[in-house]
Amino acid sequence: MEIDRRVFFASLGGAAAVSAMDSDAKADALEAYLSDQLDDAVSAPPKGTGSPQKQFPTVAELDAQITTKNYRRGVGNLFAGGRNVKKLEPMPANATLQDFFRLRFAPANHVLQSATRAMKTGMTEEIILACLLHDVVQELIKPDHGWWGAQLFEPYIPAKSTFAIRYHQALRFYADPANGYEYPEMYYGIFGKDYVPPPHIEATYKMVRNHKWYLEPRLVTVNDLYAFDPKAKVSIDPFIDIIGRHFKQPKEGLGNDNSPVAHMWRTIARPDSPL
Ligand SMILES: [Fe+2]
Ligand SMILES: [Fe+2]
């Protein structure tokens, strides 16, 4: 997918705003931007049907908007994101992971493409599951999405999948050609060659690099970065069996099971709740 650097920077509030972001925030913003572009491309009507071109504000207009908004850029996609929110269907009783994919995470193209690639390249079921789930928490919140995502799924999935989700966020900054992961060229082009991840990401990388489960998050990054294809047709159907084998669906439904993270699922289920 091609990136228009000027448009991307404008979407973040301009070059000055970008330079004030730390390296991890920049990388998160790029991933979110690509994911949004992909969703737009997939949901756009065919050419010639009168779809208006997306209008982007100027840097000055965005700068002027910062203090007029009651949300920040790290807010989850369900809550805000530069366009009007959609009316959401209520979740069914005893909601399953598939219900959340259909009604709250959709279209979820990025994670479905990642998981499809993981399946095609013969990853373990724990890694395929991690690829399927690795970014969906961005519907709730974006900063530290590896840690938030791991927390959201920890009670329900294998420990290796949780580990993979938690640490993919840090590993994507560190090349590992022996395992098929090059530092993404697009990061050079957009953020500059002198990019240095912040100390907590560096420390996390060093810890994970020496961990016996290092390959779990590494293989999520391998299947992550090349997953943005607006033409790909993807579905959750090929993953239903893996979900059945590895996702401990609570009988009360996600959000009703009194787990330590049930409130996170309830918030995703009812983002229009005033309190
Ligand atoms: Fe991610
Ligand atoms: Fe991702």
PDB file of C-alpha atoms and ligand atoms in Angstrom:
ATOM      1  CA  MET A   1       0.000   0.000   0.000  1.00  0.00           C
ATOM      2  CA  GLU A   2       1.404   3.408  -0.974  1.00  0.00           C
ATOM      3  CA  ILE A   3       1.714   6.104   1.633  1.00  0.00           C
ATOM      4  CA  ASP A   4       1.421   9.802   0.904  1.00  0.00           C
ATOM      5  CA  ARG A   5       3.847  11.211   3.456  1.00  0.00           C
ATOM      6  CA  ARG A   6       2.259  14.675   3.343  1.00  0.00           C
ATOM      7  CA  VAL A   7      -1.243  13.326   3.953  1.00  0.00           C
ATOM      8  CA  PHE A   8      -0.010  11.023   6.713  1.00  0.00           C
ATOM      9  CA  PHE A   9       1.745  13.886   8.523  1.00  0.00           C
ATOM     10  CA  ALA A  10      -1.309  16.111   8.070  1.00  0.00           C
ATOM     11  CA  SER A  11      -3.477  13.415   9.649  1.00  0.00           C
ATOM     12  CA  LEU A  12      -1.266  13.622  12.743  1.00  0.00           C
ATOM     13  CA  GLY A  13      -1.365  17.400  12.976  1.00  0.00           C
ATOM     14  CA  GLY A  14       1.588  18.326  10.792  1.00  0.00           C
ATOM     15  CA  ALA A  15       5.352  17.996  10.870  1.00  0.00           C
ATOM     16  CA  ALA A  16       5.686  19.911  14.140  1.00  0.00           C
ATOM     17  CA  ALA A  17       3.234  17.619  15.886  1.00  0.00           C
ATOM     18  CA  VAL A  18       4.985  14.553  14.460  1.00  0.00           C
ATOM     19  CA  SER A  19       8.380  15.736  15.669  1.00  0.00           C
ATOM     20  CA  ALA A  20       6.968  16.078  19.184  1.00  0.00           C
ATOM     21  CA  MET A  21       5.811  12.443  19.254  1.00  0.00           C
ATOM     22  CA  ASP A  22       8.103   9.814  20.668  1.00  0.00           C
ATOM     23  CA  SER A  23       9.308   7.057  18.379  1.00  0.00           C
ATOM     24  CA  ASP A  24       6.884   4.443  19.618  1.00  0.00           C
ATOM     25  CA  ALA A  25       3.942   6.794  19.205  1.00  0.00           C
ATOM     26  CA  LYS A  26       5.032   7.520  15.640  1.00  0.00           C
ATOM     27  CA  ALA A  27       5.199   3.854  14.773  1.00  0.00           C
ATOM     28  CA  ASP A  28       1.804   3.221  16.368  1.00  0.00           C
ATOM     29  CA  ALA A  29       0.373   6.126  14.393  1.00  0.00           C
ATOM     30  CA  LEU A  30       1.757   4.709  11.157  1.00  0.00           C
ATOM     31  CA  GLU A  31       0.289   1.301  11.825  1.00  0.00           C
ATOM     32  CA  ALA A  32      -3.096   2.832  12.689  1.00  0.00           C
ATOM     33  CA  TYR A  33      -2.964   5.010   9.574  1.00  0.00           C
ATOM     34  CA  LEU A  34      -2.228   2.033   7.335  1.00  0.00           C
ATOM     35  CA  SER A  35      -4.956   0.013   8.972  1.00  0.00           C
ATOM     36  CA  ASP A  36      -7.496   2.844   8.496  1.00  0.00           C
ATOM     37  CA  GLN A  37      -6.451   3.283   4.867  1.00  0.00           C
ATOM     38  CA  LEU A  38      -6.912  -0.422   4.319  1.00  0.00           C
ATOM     39  CA  ASP A  39     -10.370  -0.414   5.885  1.00  0.00           C
ATOM     40  CA  ASP A  40     -11.325   2.587   3.747  1.00  0.00           C
ATOM     41  CA  ALA A  41     -10.053   0.895   0.596  1.00  0.00           C
ATOM     42  CA  VAL A  42     -11.966  -2.279   1.337  1.00  0.00           C
ATOM     43  CA  SER A  43     -15.233  -0.556   2.216  1.00  0.00           C
ATOM     44  CA  ALA A  44     -15.073   2.057  -0.586  1.00  0.00           C
ATOM     45  CA  PRO A  45     -17.672   1.679  -3.332  1.00  0.00           C
ATOM     46  CA  PRO A  46     -16.380   0.773  -6.809  1.00  0.00           C
ATOM     47  CA  LYS A  47     -14.895   3.569  -8.884  1.00  0.00           C
ATOM     48  CA  GLY A  48     -17.465   5.593 -10.819  1.00  0.00           C
ATOM     49  CA  THR A  49     -20.246   5.244  -8.261  1.00  0.00           C
ATOM     50  CA  GLY A  50     -19.855   8.793  -7.051  1.00  0.00           C
ATOM     51  CA  SER A  51     -17.855   8.234  -3.877  1.00  0.00           C
ATOM     52  CA  PRO A  52     -16.421  11.609  -2.813  1.00  0.00           C
ATOM     53  CA  GLN A  53     -12.662  11.790  -2.354  1.00  0.00           C
ATOM     54  CA  LYS A  54     -11.647  11.918   1.280  1.00  0.00           C
ATOM     55  CA  GLN A  55     -10.870  15.506   2.219  1.00  0.00           C
ATOM     56  CA  PHE A  56      -7.853  16.119   4.401  1.00  0.00           C
ATOM     57  CA  PRO A  57      -7.471  19.244   6.532  1.00  0.00           C
ATOM     58  CA  THR A  58      -4.420  21.489   6.353  1.00  0.00           C
ATOM     59  CA  VAL A  59      -1.779  21.432   9.076  1.00  0.00           C
ATOM     60  CA  ALA A  60      -2.996  24.799  10.346  1.00  0.00           C
ATOM     61  CA  GLU A  61      -6.586  23.548  10.514  1.00  0.00           C
ATOM     62  CA  LEU A  62      -5.554  20.464  12.461  1.00  0.00           C
ATOM     63  CA  ASP A  63      -3.382  22.500  14.836  1.00  0.00           C
ATOM     64  CA  ALA A  64      -6.356  24.757  15.497  1.00  0.00           C
ATOM     65  CA  GLN A  65      -8.528  21.719  16.267  1.00  0.00           C
ATOM     66  CA  ILE A  66      -6.378  20.196  18.986  1.00  0.00           C
ATOM     67  CA  THR A  67      -7.978  22.035  21.887  1.00  0.00           C
ATOM     68  CA  THR A  68     -11.471  21.883  20.375  1.00  0.00           C
ATOM     69  CA  LYS A  69     -11.663  18.091  20.577  1.00  0.00           C
ATOM     70  CA  ASN A  70     -12.599  16.108  23.625  1.00  0.00           C
ATOM     71  CA  TYR A  71     -10.550  13.107  22.556  1.00  0.00           C
ATOM     72  CA  ARG A  72      -6.905  12.429  21.795  1.00  0.00           C
ATOM     73  CA  ARG A  73      -5.285  10.536  18.973  1.00  0.00           C
ATOM     74  CA  GLY A  74      -4.652   7.466  21.100  1.00  0.00           C
ATOM     75  CA  VAL A  75      -8.379   6.933  21.561  1.00  0.00           C
ATOM     76  CA  GLY A  76      -9.739   3.650  20.219  1.00  0.00           C
ATOM     77  CA  ASN A  77     -11.403   3.461  16.810  1.00  0.00           C
ATOM     78  CA  LEU A  78     -14.777   2.693  18.365  1.00  0.00           C
ATOM     79  CA  PHE A  79     -14.787   6.026  20.168  1.00  0.00           C
ATOM     80  CA  ALA A  80     -13.385   8.568  17.732  1.00  0.00           C
ATOM     81  CA  GLY A  81     -11.172   8.858  14.702  1.00  0.00           C
ATOM     82  CA  GLY A  82     -11.860  11.856  12.509  1.00  0.00           C
ATOM     83  CA  ARG A  83     -15.185  10.653  11.159  1.00  0.00           C
ATOM     84  CA  ASN A  84     -18.659  10.234  12.594  1.00  0.00           C
ATOM     85  CA  VAL A  85     -19.073   7.146  14.723  1.00  0.00           C
ATOM     86  CA  LYS A  86     -21.511   4.488  13.553  1.00  0.00           C
ATOM     87  CA  LYS A  87     -24.652   3.332  15.261  1.00  0.00           C
ATOM     88  CA  LEU A  88     -23.695  -0.003  16.778  1.00  0.00           C
ATOM     89  CA  GLU A  89     -25.858  -3.086  16.940  1.00  0.00           C
ATOM     90  CA  PRO A  90     -26.247  -4.353  20.487  1.00  0.00           C
ATOM     91  CA  MET A  91     -24.169  -7.401  21.324  1.00  0.00           C
ATOM     92  CA  PRO A  92     -26.075 -10.685  21.718  1.00  0.00           C
ATOM     93  CA  ALA A  93     -26.373 -12.342  25.107  1.00  0.00           C
ATOM     94  CA  ASN A  94     -23.433 -14.658  25.831  1.00  0.00           C
ATOM     95  CA  ALA A  95     -21.327 -12.858  23.226  1.00  0.00           C
ATOM     96  CA  THR A  96     -18.489 -14.839  21.703  1.00  0.00           C
ATOM     97  CA  LEU A  97     -15.217 -13.723  20.175  1.00  0.00           C
ATOM     98  CA  GLN A  98     -16.783 -14.140  16.724  1.00  0.00           C
ATOM     99  CA  ASP A  99     -19.648 -11.842  17.778  1.00  0.00           C
ATOM    100  CA  PHE A 100     -17.088  -9.202  18.751  1.00  0.00           C
ATOM    101  CA  PHE A 101     -15.313  -9.599  15.414  1.00  0.00           C
ATOM    102  CA  ARG A 102     -18.607  -9.198  13.549  1.00  0.00           C
ATOM    103  CA  LEU A 103     -20.103  -6.349  15.559  1.00  0.00           C
ATOM    104  CA  ARG A 104     -17.197  -4.398  17.095  1.00  0.00           C
ATOM    105  CA  PHE A 105     -13.871  -5.216  15.398  1.00  0.00           C
ATOM    106  CA  ALA A 106     -15.149  -5.309  11.788  1.00  0.00           C
ATOM    107  CA  PRO A 107     -13.892  -5.078   9.149  1.00  0.00           C
ATOM    108  CA  ALA A 108     -10.644  -6.122  10.907  1.00  0.00           C
ATOM    109  CA  ASN A 109      -8.903  -6.551   7.558  1.00  0.00           C
ATOM    110  CA  HIS A 110      -5.436  -6.043   8.942  1.00  0.00           C
ATOM    111  CA  VAL A 111      -5.582  -8.797  11.548  1.00  0.00           C
ATOM    112  CA  LEU A 112      -7.442 -11.174   9.222  1.00  0.00           C
ATOM    113  CA  GLN A 113      -4.768 -10.660   6.571  1.00  0.00           C
ATOM    114  CA  SER A 114      -2.030 -11.212   9.153  1.00  0.00           C
ATOM    115  CA  ALA A 115      -3.617 -14.444  10.363  1.00  0.00           C
ATOM    116  CA  THR A 116      -4.201 -15.612   6.777  1.00  0.00           C
ATOM    117  CA  ARG A 117      -0.522 -15.105   6.027  1.00  0.00           C
ATOM    118  CA  ALA A 118       0.446 -16.906   9.230  1.00  0.00           C
ATOM    119  CA  MET A 119      -1.704 -19.865   8.232  1.00  0.00           C
ATOM    120  CA  LYS A 120      -0.252 -19.951   4.702  1.00  0.00           C
ATOM    121  CA  THR A 121       3.298 -19.852   6.029  1.00  0.00           C
ATOM    122  CA  GLY A 122       2.737 -22.769   8.385  1.00  0.00           C
ATOM    123  CA  MET A 123       2.811 -21.032  11.740  1.00  0.00           C
ATOM    124  CA  THR A 124       1.702 -22.826  14.889  1.00  0.00           C
ATOM    125  CA  GLU A 125      -1.909 -22.408  15.938  1.00  0.00           C
ATOM    126  CA  GLU A 126      -0.794 -20.246  18.896  1.00  0.00           C
ATOM    127  CA  ILE A 127       0.908 -17.821  16.501  1.00  0.00           C
ATOM    128  CA  ILE A 128      -1.983 -17.817  14.017  1.00  0.00           C
ATOM    129  CA  LEU A 129      -4.316 -16.981  16.908  1.00  0.00           C
ATOM    130  CA  ALA A 130      -1.953 -14.225  18.084  1.00  0.00           C
ATOM    131  CA  CYS A 131      -1.871 -12.753  14.556  1.00  0.00           C
ATOM    132  CA  LEU A 132      -5.672 -12.833  14.449  1.00  0.00           C
ATOM    133  CA  LEU A 133      -5.928 -10.916  17.728  1.00  0.00           C
ATOM    134  CA  HIS A 134      -2.762  -8.814  17.808  1.00  0.00           C
ATOM    135  CA  ASP A 135      -4.204  -5.365  17.012  1.00  0.00           C
ATOM    136  CA  VAL A 136      -7.945  -5.580  17.697  1.00  0.00           C
ATOM    137  CA  VAL A 137      -7.575  -3.812  21.064  1.00  0.00           C
ATOM    138  CA  GLN A 138      -7.000  -0.666  19.003  1.00  0.00           C
ATOM    139  CA  GLU A 139     -10.780  -0.459  18.855  1.00  0.00           C
ATOM    140  CA  LEU A 140     -10.519   0.332  22.571  1.00  0.00           C
ATOM    141  CA  ILE A 141      -7.184   2.157  22.900  1.00  0.00           C
ATOM    142  CA  LYS A 142      -4.028   2.591  20.840  1.00  0.00           C
ATOM    143  CA  PRO A 143      -1.028   3.549  23.020  1.00  0.00           C
ATOM    144  CA  ASP A 144       0.761   0.469  24.362  1.00  0.00           C
ATOM    145  CA  HIS A 145      -1.547  -1.713  22.272  1.00  0.00           C
ATOM    146  CA  GLY A 146       0.670  -4.769  22.689  1.00  0.00           C
ATOM    147  CA  TRP A 147       0.281  -4.671  26.447  1.00  0.00           C
ATOM    148  CA  TRP A 148      -3.408  -3.746  26.385  1.00  0.00           C
ATOM    149  CA  GLY A 149      -4.150  -6.432  23.810  1.00  0.00           C
ATOM    150  CA  ALA A 150      -2.350  -9.124  25.762  1.00  0.00           C
ATOM    151  CA  GLN A 151      -4.267  -8.158  28.894  1.00  0.00           C
ATOM    152  CA  LEU A 152      -7.617  -8.291  27.076  1.00  0.00           C
ATOM    153  CA  PHE A 153      -7.033 -11.864  25.897  1.00  0.00           C
ATOM    154  CA  GLU A 154      -4.861 -13.341  28.650  1.00  0.00           C
ATOM    155  CA  PRO A 155      -7.628 -15.217  30.539  1.00  0.00           C
ATOM    156  CA  TYR A 156      -8.855 -16.932  27.382  1.00  0.00           C
ATOM    157  CA  ILE A 157      -5.896 -17.900  25.190  1.00  0.00           C
ATOM    158  CA  PRO A 158      -2.654 -19.925  25.431  1.00  0.00           C
ATOM    159  CA  ALA A 159       0.209 -18.241  27.304  1.00  0.00           C
ATOM    160  CA  LYS A 160       2.352 -18.265  24.159  1.00  0.00           C
ATOM    161  CA  SER A 161      -0.291 -16.338  22.226  1.00  0.00           C
ATOM    162  CA  THR A 162      -0.536 -13.767  25.018  1.00  0.00           C
ATOM    163  CA  PHE A 163       3.255 -13.399  25.039  1.00  0.00           C
ATOM    164  CA  ALA A 164       3.255 -12.917  21.264  1.00  0.00           C
ATOM    165  CA  ILE A 165       0.590 -10.207  21.365  1.00  0.00           C
ATOM    166  CA  ARG A 166       2.232  -8.347  24.269  1.00  0.00           C
ATOM    167  CA  TYR A 167       5.680  -8.139  22.703  1.00  0.00           C
ATOM    168  CA  HIS A 168       5.050  -7.791  18.970  1.00  0.00           C
ATOM    169  CA  GLN A 169       4.794  -4.042  19.613  1.00  0.00           C
ATOM    170  CA  ALA A 170       8.428  -3.804  20.750  1.00  0.00           C
ATOM    171  CA  LEU A 171       9.971  -6.348  18.358  1.00  0.00           C
ATOM    172  CA  ARG A 172       8.793  -4.639  15.163  1.00  0.00           C
ATOM    173  CA  PHE A 173      11.599  -2.067  15.575  1.00  0.00           C
ATOM    174  CA  TYR A 174      14.401  -4.640  15.551  1.00  0.00           C
ATOM    175  CA  ALA A 175      15.494  -6.509  12.451  1.00  0.00           C
ATOM    176  CA  ASP A 176      16.014 -10.250  12.566  1.00  0.00           C
ATOM    177  CA  PRO A 177      16.875 -11.368   9.016  1.00  0.00           C
ATOM    178  CA  ALA A 178      17.638 -14.915  10.175  1.00  0.00           C
ATOM    179  CA  ASN A 179      13.975 -15.279  11.074  1.00  0.00           C
ATOM    180  CA  GLY A 180      12.657 -13.397   8.056  1.00  0.00           C
ATOM    181  CA  TYR A 181      12.136  -9.963   9.540  1.00  0.00           C
ATOM    182  CA  GLU A 182      13.825  -6.902   8.053  1.00  0.00           C
ATOM    183  CA  TYR A 183      13.472  -3.496   9.631  1.00  0.00           C
ATOM    184  CA  PRO A 184      10.577  -2.038   7.628  1.00  0.00           C
ATOM    185  CA  GLU A 185      11.834   0.278   4.928  1.00  0.00           C
ATOM    186  CA  MET A 186       8.750   2.436   5.263  1.00  0.00           C
ATOM    187  CA  TYR A 187       9.928   3.455   8.747  1.00  0.00           C
ATOM    188  CA  TYR A 188      13.093   4.927   7.225  1.00  0.00           C
ATOM    189  CA  GLY A 189      11.188   6.830   4.605  1.00  0.00           C
ATOM    190  CA  ILE A 190       8.644   8.313   6.965  1.00  0.00           C
ATOM    191  CA  PHE A 191      10.448   8.661  10.302  1.00  0.00           C
ATOM    192  CA  GLY A 192      14.058   9.112   9.194  1.00  0.00           C
ATOM    193  CA  LYS A 193      17.082   6.867   9.391  1.00  0.00           C
ATOM    194  CA  ASP A 194      18.089   8.009  12.885  1.00  0.00           C
ATOM    195  CA  TYR A 195      14.998   6.551  14.521  1.00  0.00           C
ATOM    196  CA  VAL A 196      15.719   5.218  18.020  1.00  0.00           C
ATOM    197  CA  PRO A 197      13.002   3.447  20.021  1.00  0.00           C
ATOM    198  CA  PRO A 198      12.457   4.797  23.551  1.00  0.00           C
ATOM    199  CA  PRO A 199      14.290   3.124  26.475  1.00  0.00           C
ATOM    200  CA  HIS A 200      11.370   1.007  27.698  1.00  0.00           C
ATOM    201  CA  ILE A 201      10.958  -0.517  24.244  1.00  0.00           C
ATOM    202  CA  GLU A 202      14.695  -1.193  23.978  1.00  0.00           C
ATOM    203  CA  ALA A 203      14.690  -2.847  27.422  1.00  0.00           C
ATOM    204  CA  THR A 204      11.651  -4.930  26.505  1.00  0.00           C
ATOM    205  CA  TYR A 205      13.314  -6.022  23.270  1.00  0.00           C
ATOM    206  CA  LYS A 206      16.459  -7.120  25.114  1.00  0.00           C
ATOM    207  CA  MET A 207      14.424  -9.139  27.589  1.00  0.00           C
ATOM    208  CA  VAL A 208      12.335 -10.811  24.888  1.00  0.00           C
ATOM    209  CA  ARG A 209      15.351 -11.453  22.629  1.00  0.00           C
ATOM    210  CA  ASN A 210      16.788 -13.709  25.325  1.00  0.00           C
ATOM    211  CA  HIS A 211      13.499 -15.347  26.251  1.00  0.00           C
ATOM    212  CA  LYS A 212      12.806 -18.964  25.313  1.00  0.00           C
ATOM    213  CA  TRP A 213       9.574 -17.793  23.645  1.00  0.00           C
ATOM    214  CA  TYR A 214      11.243 -15.090  21.550  1.00  0.00           C
ATOM    215  CA  LEU A 215       9.963 -16.567  18.281  1.00  0.00           C
ATOM    216  CA  GLU A 216       6.312 -16.226  19.272  1.00  0.00           C
ATOM    217  CA  PRO A 217       6.144 -12.394  19.023  1.00  0.00           C
ATOM    218  CA  ARG A 218       8.851 -12.368  16.343  1.00  0.00           C
ATOM    219  CA  LEU A 219       6.691 -14.443  14.022  1.00  0.00           C
ATOM    220  CA  VAL A 220       3.756 -12.104  14.637  1.00  0.00           C
ATOM    221  CA  THR A 221       5.917  -9.252  13.333  1.00  0.00           C
ATOM    222  CA  VAL A 222       7.006 -11.370  10.371  1.00  0.00           C
ATOM    223  CA  ASN A 223       3.368 -11.923   9.420  1.00  0.00           C
ATOM    224  CA  ASP A 224       2.288  -8.416  10.401  1.00  0.00           C
ATOM    225  CA  LEU A 225       4.117  -5.861   8.336  1.00  0.00           C
ATOM    226  CA  TYR A 226       3.351  -7.168   4.889  1.00  0.00           C
ATOM    227  CA  ALA A 227      -0.296  -7.706   5.601  1.00  0.00           C
ATOM    228  CA  PHE A 228      -1.708  -4.520   4.133  1.00  0.00           C
ATOM    229  CA  ASP A 229      -3.258  -5.490   0.822  1.00  0.00           C
ATOM    230  CA  PRO A 230      -6.469  -3.609  -0.046  1.00  0.00           C
ATOM    231  CA  LYS A 231      -7.408  -6.226  -2.672  1.00  0.00           C
ATOM    232  CA  ALA A 232      -7.163  -9.248  -0.401  1.00  0.00           C
ATOM    233  CA  LYS A 233     -10.412 -11.041   0.349  1.00  0.00           C
ATOM    234  CA  VAL A 234     -10.348 -12.304   3.909  1.00  0.00           C
ATOM    235  CA  SER A 235     -12.767 -13.875   6.338  1.00  0.00           C
ATOM    236  CA  ILE A 236     -12.756 -15.199   9.862  1.00  0.00           C
ATOM    237  CA  ASP A 237     -14.096 -18.557   8.641  1.00  0.00           C
ATOM    238  CA  PRO A 238     -10.689 -20.285   8.206  1.00  0.00           C
ATOM    239  CA  PHE A 239      -9.927 -19.516  11.865  1.00  0.00           C
ATOM    240  CA  ILE A 240     -13.092 -20.812  13.501  1.00  0.00           C
ATOM    241  CA  ASP A 241     -11.543 -24.194  14.308  1.00  0.00           C
ATOM    242  CA  ILE A 242      -8.421 -22.601  15.832  1.00  0.00           C
ATOM    243  CA  ILE A 243     -10.605 -20.294  17.915  1.00  0.00           C
ATOM    244  CA  GLY A 244     -12.617 -23.337  19.001  1.00  0.00           C
ATOM    245  CA  ARG A 245      -9.508 -25.207  20.079  1.00  0.00           C
ATOM    246  CA  HIS A 246      -7.629 -22.355  21.772  1.00  0.00           C
ATOM    247  CA  PHE A 247     -10.030 -19.610  22.855  1.00  0.00           C
ATOM    248  CA  LYS A 248     -11.746 -20.388  26.158  1.00  0.00           C
ATOM    249  CA  GLN A 249     -15.106 -18.858  25.419  1.00  0.00           C
ATOM    250  CA  PRO A 250     -16.843 -18.180  28.776  1.00  0.00           C
ATOM    251  CA  LYS A 251     -20.338 -19.659  28.866  1.00  0.00           C
ATOM    252  CA  GLU A 252     -21.736 -16.420  30.334  1.00  0.00           C
ATOM    253  CA  GLY A 253     -20.373 -14.467  27.376  1.00  0.00           C
ATOM    254  CA  LEU A 254     -17.352 -12.164  27.178  1.00  0.00           C
ATOM    255  CA  GLY A 255     -17.943  -9.328  29.598  1.00  0.00           C
ATOM    256  CA  ASN A 256     -20.245 -11.318  31.877  1.00  0.00           C
ATOM    257  CA  ASP A 257     -17.755 -13.828  33.236  1.00  0.00           C
ATOM    258  CA  ASN A 258     -16.290 -11.840  36.149  1.00  0.00           C
ATOM    259  CA  SER A 259     -12.788 -12.322  34.770  1.00  0.00           C
ATOM    260  CA  PRO A 260     -10.210  -9.632  35.636  1.00  0.00           C
ATOM    261  CA  VAL A 261     -10.769  -8.143  32.174  1.00  0.00           C
ATOM    262  CA  ALA A 262     -14.553  -8.549  31.852  1.00  0.00           C
ATOM    263  CA  HIS A 263     -14.945  -4.774  32.167  1.00  0.00           C
ATOM    264  CA  MET A 264     -12.762  -4.255  29.086  1.00  0.00           C
ATOM    265  CA  TRP A 265     -15.108  -6.431  27.014  1.00  0.00           C
ATOM    266  CA  ARG A 266     -18.138  -4.596  28.419  1.00  0.00           C
ATOM    267  CA  THR A 267     -16.600  -1.277  27.422  1.00  0.00           C
ATOM    268  CA  ILE A 268     -16.025  -2.563  23.885  1.00  0.00           C
ATOM    269  CA  ALA A 269     -19.581  -3.924  23.832  1.00  0.00           C
ATOM    270  CA  ARG A 270     -21.141  -0.653  25.002  1.00  0.00           C
ATOM    271  CA  PRO A 271     -18.897   2.258  23.982  1.00  0.00           C
ATOM    272  CA  ASP A 272     -21.885   4.621  23.968  1.00  0.00           C
ATOM    273  CA  SER A 273     -22.413   4.131  27.683  1.00  0.00           C
ATOM    274  CA  PRO A 274     -22.168   7.569  29.348  1.00  0.00           C
ATOM    275  CA  LEU A 275     -20.625   6.303  32.585  1.00  0.00           C
TER     276      LEU A 275
HETATM  277 FE    FE B   1       0.541  -3.962  16.367  1.00  0.00          FE
HETATM  278 FE    FE B   2      -0.384  -5.209  13.102  1.00  0.00          FE
END
